[in-house]
Coordinates of C-alpha atoms in Angstrom, one line a residue:
M1 CA -0.1 0.0 0.0
R2 CA 2.9 2.5 0.9
E3 CA 4.5 1.7 -2.3
H4 CA 1.7 2.3 -4.6
R5 CA -0.3 5.1 -2.8
L6 CA -2.0 6.4 -6.1
Y7 CA -3.0 2.8 -6.9
S8 CA -4.3 2.0 -3.2
T9 CA -6.4 5.5 -3.4
I10 CA -7.9 4.5 -6.7
Y11 CA -8.6 1.0 -5.7
I12 CA -10.2 2.1 -2.3
A13 CA -12.2 4.8 -4.1
G14 CA -13.5 2.6 -6.7
T15 CA -14.5 0.0 -4.3
A16 CA -16.4 2.6 -2.1
V17 CA -18.5 3.9 -4.9
A18 CA -19.4 0.4 -6.0
V19 CA -20.5 -0.6 -2.5
L20 CA -22.2 2.9 -1.9
M21 CA -24.5 2.1 -4.9
A22 CA -25.0 -1.6 -4.1
M23 CA -25.8 -0.7 -0.4
L24 CA -28.4 1.9 -1.2
V25 CA -30.3 -0.9 -3.1
A26 CA -29.9 -3.4 -0.3
F27 CA -31.0 -0.9 2.3
Y28 CA -34.2 -0.5 0.1
L29 CA -34.7 -4.2 0.2
H30 CA -33.9 -4.6 3.8
L31 CA -36.3 -1.6 4.9
H32 CA -39.2 -3.6 3.4
R33 CA -38.2 -7.1 4.1
G34 CA -36.0 -7.2 7.2
H35 CA -37.4 -7.8 10.6
I36 CA -37.5 -4.2 12.0
Y37 CA -39.3 -2.9 15.2
P38 CA -42.1 -3.4 15.6
E39 CA -42.6 -5.7 12.5
H40 CA -40.7 -8.7 13.7
E41 CA -42.8 -11.1 11.8
R42 CA -42.7 -9.9 8.2
G43 CA -42.1 -13.2 6.9
R44 CA -45.5 -14.3 8.3
T45 CA -47.5 -11.0 7.8
L46 CA -49.9 -10.4 4.9
Y47 CA -51.9 -7.3 4.1
M48 CA -55.2 -6.7 2.5
D49 CA -56.7 -3.5 1.8
Q50 CA -58.9 -3.8 -1.3
I51 CA -60.7 -6.1 -3.6
S52 CA -62.8 -5.8 -6.8
L53 CA -66.1 -7.2 -7.9
E54 CA -67.3 -8.3 -11.3
W55 CA -70.7 -9.0 -12.3
G56 CA -73.1 -9.3 -15.3
D57 CA -72.9 -11.1 -18.7
E58 CA -70.1 -10.6 -21.2
E59 CA -72.1 -7.9 -23.0
N60 CA -73.0 -5.9 -19.9
R61 CA -70.2 -6.5 -17.5
S62 CA -69.8 -4.2 -14.4
M63 CA -67.1 -3.9 -11.9
S64 CA -66.8 -2.2 -8.5
M65 CA -63.6 -1.8 -6.3
G66 CA -63.3 -0.9 -2.7
S67 CA -62.0 -1.7 0.8
L68 CA -63.0 -4.7 2.7
S69 CA -66.2 -5.2 4.9
L70 CA -66.3 -6.4 8.4
S71 CA -68.5 -9.3 7.2
F72 CA -65.8 -10.3 4.5
I73 CA -63.1 -10.1 7.3
Q74 CA -65.2 -12.3 9.7
D75 CA -66.8 -14.8 7.0
Y76 CA -63.9 -15.2 4.7
L77 CA -60.4 -14.3 6.5
L78 CA -61.0 -15.4 10.0
P79 CA -61.8 -19.0 9.1
L80 CA -59.0 -19.4 6.7
E81 CA -56.7 -22.4 7.2
G82 CA -53.2 -21.4 7.7
V83 CA -54.0 -18.0 9.3
E84 CA -53.0 -17.8 12.9
R85 CA -54.6 -14.1 13.8
V86 CA -56.5 -11.5 11.8
S87 CA -56.5 -7.8 12.6
T88 CA -59.2 -5.3 11.5
E89 CA -58.4 -1.6 10.9
A90 CA -61.0 1.1 10.1
L91 CA -59.6 3.4 7.1
L92 CA -59.9 6.4 9.3
W93 CA -56.5 7.8 9.9
G94 CA -56.2 11.6 10.6
A95 CA -57.5 13.5 13.5
E96 CA -57.0 16.7 15.4
V97 CA -55.4 16.1 18.7
S98 CA -55.2 18.5 21.7
S99 CA -55.0 18.3 25.5
P100 CA -55.6 20.7 28.5
E101 CA -51.8 21.4 28.5
T102 CA -51.6 21.9 24.7
P103 CA -55.0 23.3 23.9
K104 CA -54.1 24.1 20.2
P105 CA -55.3 21.2 18.0
R106 CA -52.5 19.4 15.9
P107 CA -53.1 16.9 13.2
M108 CA -51.8 13.4 14.0
S109 CA -51.8 9.7 12.5
V110 CA -54.5 8.0 14.4
R111 CA -54.9 4.1 13.8
H112 CA -58.4 2.6 14.4
V113 CA -57.6 -0.9 15.2
D114 CA -58.8 -4.0 17.3
Q115 CA -56.8 -6.0 20.0
E116 CA -55.2 -8.4 17.4
H117 CA -53.2 -5.5 16.0
W118 CA -50.9 -5.7 19.3
R119 CA -50.4 -9.5 18.8
I120 CA -49.4 -9.2 15.2
F121 CA -47.0 -6.2 15.7
D122 CA -44.4 -6.5 18.6
Y123 CA -44.6 -2.9 20.0
E124 CA -42.6 -2.0 23.0
F125 CA -44.6 -0.7 25.9
I126 CA -42.8 1.8 27.9
S127 CA -45.9 1.9 30.3
G128 CA -49.3 0.5 30.4
E129 CA -50.7 -2.0 28.0
P130 CA -52.9 -2.4 24.9
F131 CA -56.5 -2.0 24.9
S132 CA -58.3 -5.3 25.3
E133 CA -60.9 -7.1 23.3
A134 CA -63.5 -5.9 25.9
D135 CA -62.5 -2.4 25.3
V136 CA -63.1 -2.8 21.3
S137 CA -66.4 -4.7 22.0
A138 CA -67.6 -2.0 24.3
A139 CA -66.3 1.0 22.2
R140 CA -64.5 2.4 25.1
R141 CA -62.5 5.7 24.4
V142 CA -59.1 4.6 25.5
A143 CA -56.0 5.0 23.4
V144 CA -52.5 3.8 23.2
V145 CA -49.9 6.7 22.3
S146 CA -46.4 6.9 21.3
R147 CA -43.7 8.3 23.6
R148 CA -43.3 11.6 21.5
V149 CA -47.0 12.2 21.6
A150 CA -47.2 11.6 25.4
D151 CA -44.5 14.1 26.0
Y152 CA -46.1 16.5 23.6
L153 CA -49.6 16.4 24.9
F154 CA -48.5 16.6 28.6
A155 CA -45.3 18.7 28.6
G156 CA -43.2 15.7 29.5
E157 CA -45.2 15.0 32.8
E158 CA -46.9 11.6 33.6
A159 CA -49.4 10.8 30.8
M160 CA -50.7 7.3 31.8
G161 CA -54.2 7.4 32.7
R162 CA -54.8 11.1 31.6
D163 CA -57.4 12.3 29.3
F164 CA -56.7 14.0 25.9
F165 CA -59.0 15.1 23.0
L166 CA -59.3 13.5 19.6
D167 CA -61.5 15.5 17.3
D168 CA -63.0 17.0 20.3
K169 CA -63.8 13.8 21.9
A170 CA -62.0 12.8 25.3
Y171 CA -60.0 9.6 25.2
R172 CA -58.0 8.1 28.2
I173 CA -54.3 6.9 27.8
V174 CA -53.8 3.2 28.8
G175 CA -50.5 2.6 27.2
I176 CA -47.4 4.4 25.9
V177 CA -45.1 2.6 23.3
R178 CA -41.7 3.4 21.9
D179 CA -41.8 5.4 18.7
V180 CA -42.3 3.7 15.3
P181 CA -40.5 5.2 12.3
Y182 CA -42.8 6.8 9.8
V183 CA -41.0 4.8 7.1
L184 CA -43.0 1.8 8.2
P185 CA -46.5 2.8 7.2
N186 CA -48.1 -0.5 8.1
S187 CA -47.2 -0.1 11.9
F188 CA -46.5 3.6 12.3
G189 CA -49.1 5.7 14.2
H190 CA -49.1 8.7 16.7
I191 CA -52.2 7.2 18.4
W192 CA -54.2 3.8 18.5
V193 CA -57.9 3.5 19.4
P194 CA -60.5 1.0 19.1
H195 CA -62.0 1.1 15.7
T196 CA -65.5 0.6 17.3
C197 CA -65.2 4.1 18.7
S198 CA -65.3 5.8 15.5
M199 CA -67.0 3.6 12.8
K200 CA -69.8 1.3 12.7
E201 CA -70.8 -0.6 9.4
E202 CA -74.4 -0.6 8.6
P203 CA -75.4 -2.9 5.9
R204 CA -76.8 -1.1 2.7
E205 CA -79.6 -2.6 0.7
G206 CA -78.4 -3.8 -2.5
A207 CA -74.8 -3.0 -1.7
P208 CA -72.1 -5.8 -2.1
T209 CA -71.7 -7.4 1.2
V210 CA -67.9 -7.7 0.9
L211 CA -67.1 -4.0 0.2
G212 CA -66.6 -1.6 3.2
G213 CA -64.3 0.6 4.9
Y214 CA -61.7 -1.6 6.6
Q215 CA -58.5 -3.3 5.8
A216 CA -56.9 -6.5 7.3
K217 CA -53.7 -7.8 8.4
L218 CA -53.0 -11.5 8.6
L219 CA -50.5 -13.5 10.5
M220 CA -49.9 -16.9 8.8
K221 CA -49.2 -20.0 10.9
G222 CA -45.7 -21.5 10.5
G223 CA -45.1 -23.6 7.4
Y224 CA -47.5 -21.8 5.2
T225 CA -46.8 -19.5 2.0
P226 CA -48.5 -16.4 0.9
E227 CA -49.7 -18.3 -2.2
Q228 CA -51.3 -21.0 -0.1
I229 CA -53.3 -18.5 1.7
R230 CA -54.3 -16.8 -1.5
T231 CA -55.4 -20.2 -3.0
A232 CA -57.6 -20.9 0.1
L233 CA -59.1 -17.6 -0.1
S234 CA -60.0 -17.9 -3.7
H235 CA -61.6 -21.4 -3.0
R236 CA -63.7 -19.9 -0.2
L237 CA -65.0 -17.1 -2.4
E238 CA -66.2 -19.4 -5.1
D239 CA -69.4 -20.0 -2.5
Y240 CA -69.8 -16.1 -2.6
T241 CA -69.8 -16.1 -6.4
K242 CA -72.4 -19.1 -6.7
A243 CA -74.7 -17.2 -4.1
T244 CA -74.6 -13.8 -5.5
G245 CA -73.3 -14.0 -9.2
Q246 CA -70.5 -11.7 -8.3
Q247 CA -66.9 -12.6 -8.9
V248 CA -64.3 -11.4 -6.4
R249 CA -61.0 -10.5 -7.7
L250 CA -58.1 -10.4 -5.4
D251 CA -55.5 -8.8 -7.5
G252 CA -52.6 -10.5 -5.7
A253 CA -53.9 -9.9 -2.2
P254 CA -53.2 -10.6 0.5
Y255 CA -49.6 -9.5 0.0
T256 CA -46.5 -9.1 2.0
T257 CA -44.8 -5.8 2.5
L258 CA -42.2 -6.8 -0.1
D259 CA -44.9 -7.5 -2.6
K260 CA -46.6 -4.2 -2.3
M261 CA -43.2 -2.3 -2.3
L262 CA -41.8 -4.2 -5.5
A263 CA -45.0 -4.8 -7.6
G264 CA -48.0 -3.6 -5.8
G265 CA -49.6 -7.0 -6.3
G266 CA -47.7 -7.7 -9.6
D267 CA -44.9 -9.9 -10.6
T268 CA -42.8 -9.7 -7.4
S269 CA -40.3 -12.3 -8.4
R270 CA -39.3 -10.6 -11.8
T271 CA -39.0 -7.3 -10.1
L272 CA -37.0 -8.8 -7.1
A273 CA -34.6 -10.5 -9.8
I274 CA -34.1 -7.1 -11.6
L275 CA -33.1 -5.3 -8.3
I276 CA -30.6 -8.3 -7.4
A277 CA -29.3 -8.0 -11.0
V278 CA -28.9 -4.2 -10.5
V279 CA -26.8 -5.0 -7.1
A280 CA -24.7 -7.4 -9.0
L281 CA -23.9 -5.0 -11.8
F282 CA -22.8 -2.5 -9.3
L283 CA -20.4 -4.7 -7.9
I284 CA -19.2 -6.7 -11.0
V285 CA -18.5 -3.7 -13.4
P286 CA -16.2 -1.6 -11.0
A287 CA -14.5 -4.9 -10.1
L288 CA -13.6 -5.7 -13.7
N289 CA -12.4 -2.1 -14.1
L290 CA -10.2 -2.5 -10.9
S291 CA -8.9 -5.7 -12.4
G292 CA -7.2 -3.7 -15.2
L293 CA -5.5 -1.5 -12.5
N294 CA -4.4 -4.9 -10.7
S295 CA -2.9 -6.2 -14.0
T296 CA -0.7 -3.0 -14.3
I297 CA 0.5 -3.5 -10.7
L298 CA 1.2 -7.2 -11.4
E299 CA 3.3 -6.3 -14.4
G300 CA 5.7 -4.7 -12.1
R301 CA 6.0 -7.7 -9.8
L302 CA 6.8 -10.3 -12.7
A303 CA 10.3 -10.7 -11.3
E304 CA 8.7 -11.6 -7.8
I305 CA 6.2 -14.1 -9.6
G306 CA 9.1 -15.7 -11.4
V307 CA 11.4 -16.0 -8.3
R308 CA 8.4 -17.4 -6.2
K309 CA 7.7 -19.9 -8.8
A310 CA 11.4 -20.9 -9.0
F311 CA 11.1 -21.8 -5.2
G312 CA 8.2 -23.8 -5.9
A313 CA 5.1 -21.6 -5.5
T314 CA 2.1 -23.0 -7.3
R315 CA -0.6 -21.0 -9.3
L316 CA -2.8 -21.5 -6.2
D317 CA -0.2 -20.0 -3.9
L318 CA 0.2 -16.8 -5.9
M319 CA -3.5 -16.4 -6.4
M320 CA -4.1 -16.7 -2.6
Q321 CA -1.1 -14.2 -1.9
F322 CA -2.6 -11.5 -4.1
I323 CA -6.2 -11.9 -3.1
V324 CA -5.3 -11.7 0.7
E325 CA -3.0 -8.6 -0.1
N326 CA -5.9 -7.0 -1.9
F327 CA -8.8 -7.8 0.5
L328 CA -7.5 -5.1 3.1
L329 CA -7.8 -2.4 0.2
S330 CA -11.1 -4.0 -0.6
F331 CA -12.5 -4.1 2.9
I332 CA -11.4 -0.4 3.5
G333 CA -13.3 0.7 0.5
A334 CA -16.2 -1.4 1.2
S335 CA -16.4 0.1 4.7
I336 CA -16.2 3.8 3.5
G337 CA -18.9 3.0 0.9
F338 CA -21.1 1.5 3.7
V339 CA -20.7 4.5 6.0
L340 CA -21.4 6.8 2.9
A341 CA -24.5 4.7 2.0
L342 CA -25.8 5.1 5.6
F343 CA -25.4 8.7 5.4
V344 CA -27.3 9.1 1.9
A345 CA -29.9 6.8 2.8
S346 CA -30.7 8.8 6.1
S347 CA -30.4 12.1 4.4
L348 CA -32.6 11.1 1.4
E349 CA -35.1 9.0 3.3
L350 CA -38.0 9.9 1.2
I351 CA -36.8 7.6 -1.7
Y352 CA -37.3 4.8 0.8
I353 CA -41.0 5.5 1.6
Y354 CA -43.1 3.1 -0.5
D355 CA -46.4 4.2 0.8
A356 CA -48.2 7.3 2.3
V357 CA -47.8 8.1 5.8
P358 CA -51.2 7.3 7.3
G359 CA -53.4 10.2 8.2
V360 CA -50.8 13.0 8.2
D361 CA -48.5 15.0 5.8
L362 CA -44.9 14.6 6.1
A363 CA -44.5 18.3 6.9
D364 CA -46.9 18.0 9.8
L365 CA -44.7 15.3 11.5
G366 CA -42.1 17.7 13.0
D367 CA -40.7 16.4 16.4
L368 CA -43.5 13.8 16.6
A369 CA -42.2 10.9 14.8
S370 CA -38.6 9.5 14.0
G371 CA -37.6 8.9 10.3
L372 CA -34.8 6.8 8.8
S373 CA -31.8 6.5 11.1
P374 CA -28.6 4.6 10.6
S375 CA -29.7 2.3 13.4
L376 CA -32.7 1.3 11.6
L377 CA -30.6 0.0 8.8
L378 CA -27.9 -1.8 10.8
D379 CA -28.3 -5.5 11.7
G380 CA -26.6 -8.6 10.9
W381 CA -27.9 -8.9 7.3
T382 CA -26.6 -5.5 6.3
M383 CA -23.1 -6.4 7.8
L384 CA -23.2 -9.6 5.9
Y385 CA -24.0 -7.5 2.7
L386 CA -20.9 -5.3 3.4
I387 CA -18.5 -8.4 3.7
V388 CA -20.0 -10.2 0.8
G389 CA -19.7 -7.0 -1.3
A390 CA -16.0 -6.5 -0.4
F391 CA -15.3 -10.3 -1.0
I392 CA -17.0 -10.2 -4.5
I393 CA -15.0 -7.0 -5.6
N394 CA -11.9 -8.4 -4.1
L395 CA -12.1 -11.9 -5.8
I396 CA -13.0 -10.4 -9.3
S397 CA -10.5 -7.8 -9.5
S398 CA -7.7 -9.9 -8.1
L399 CA -8.5 -13.4 -9.7
L400 CA -8.4 -12.3 -13.5
P401 CA -5.1 -10.6 -13.5
V402 CA -3.2 -13.0 -11.1
L403 CA -4.7 -16.1 -13.5
Q404 CA -3.3 -14.4 -16.3
F405 CA 0.3 -13.7 -15.1
S406 CA 0.5 -17.0 -13.2
R407 CA 0.4 -18.9 -16.4
Q408 CA 3.7 -17.5 -17.6
G409 CA 6.9 -19.8 -16.9
I410 CA 9.6 -18.6 -14.7
V411 CA 12.1 -17.7 -17.5
S412 CA 9.3 -15.7 -19.3
S413 CA 8.3 -13.8 -16.1
L414 CA 11.9 -12.7 -15.5
L415 CA 12.4 -11.7 -19.2
D416 CA 9.1 -9.7 -19.4
H417 CA 10.0 -8.0 -16.0
H418 CA 13.6 -7.2 -17.6
A419 CA 11.9 -5.9 -20.7
N420 CA 9.4 -3.8 -18.7
Q421 CA 12.3 -2.3 -16.8
K422 CA 14.0 -0.8 -20.0

């Protein structure tokens, strides 16, 4: 490294840029696929927020699209084989919130959920506990709030058991949870209340009984796949079609977080393959360029190669020596690229938000929510991505030139070195 400072600088910079670009894509996948607080069961969690209906003959075909009804959730999702839990959420997200200490109303994200919401997502309760099934059934005006909201409403004083106002209606705080980053729209919220407090579904004569104002979250049992759940749901809906003449189209639902982020119910596997290919290109193309730089360096070491071969070194010995020597440079460059990727991702967090923040504009969040921080992106998997990225760049950039020059005989290596010195 000391003998070839310019070479080392170029090599480290090239590796850093390659890893920076690759890690930005890897972070994007991790944010929507990794197990991040409070979404620790992402591999088993499915979401369903709308369906479409078709009816009529071929000449007079009609279609309607909308959210789910309570009866649809209860009759078709709850009994599904392979589903462990189902949570119901009313699609009412925003509200004006105030308290005696902060009388000026402020818009906040309010989630209208049931008791199962707290069993699907693993929120960390700082104090109190979630509201119960009895609270939901009785439509009690109780609420769970985030830590920042509790501090805001009561100026940092004890908030448990105190009342605040949500759209001018008094609610009592029964639990305070650790803040959820707003880049996780499935679980983010400022306040959570029983959905029965604000919305009651009344059947409308002549209206489809499967459409309403709700969405559902499903927790699969271990050993089941999303495709199995979709197939089972399609089979159950055949009875609805026979009874009503209306065909329910699922359009890829229920889907995982990754499904929605990549394709919105489309071909997830194809989109994922494209992203993986992009990451591979970010690593392989710079590595090929760096291999040319390594070839230049090895030309100056032909005499060393010849002498080592004269003393019995094999091609494998030469390859391992050069790969190990270069790995330090690769790892330094990869580490710099990783740190830069964390900084860029945190600074440009909007590119990582794949869905709207429920019930509030980003401009209104202010100090009431945390965003995308480096700690959110750091885990064992992202560190593994770093090591693998450094290894791929090192292997490709080192292996190709050393294979080329190690083929030369002892005399040829020494003569070529002598010719290069002239």
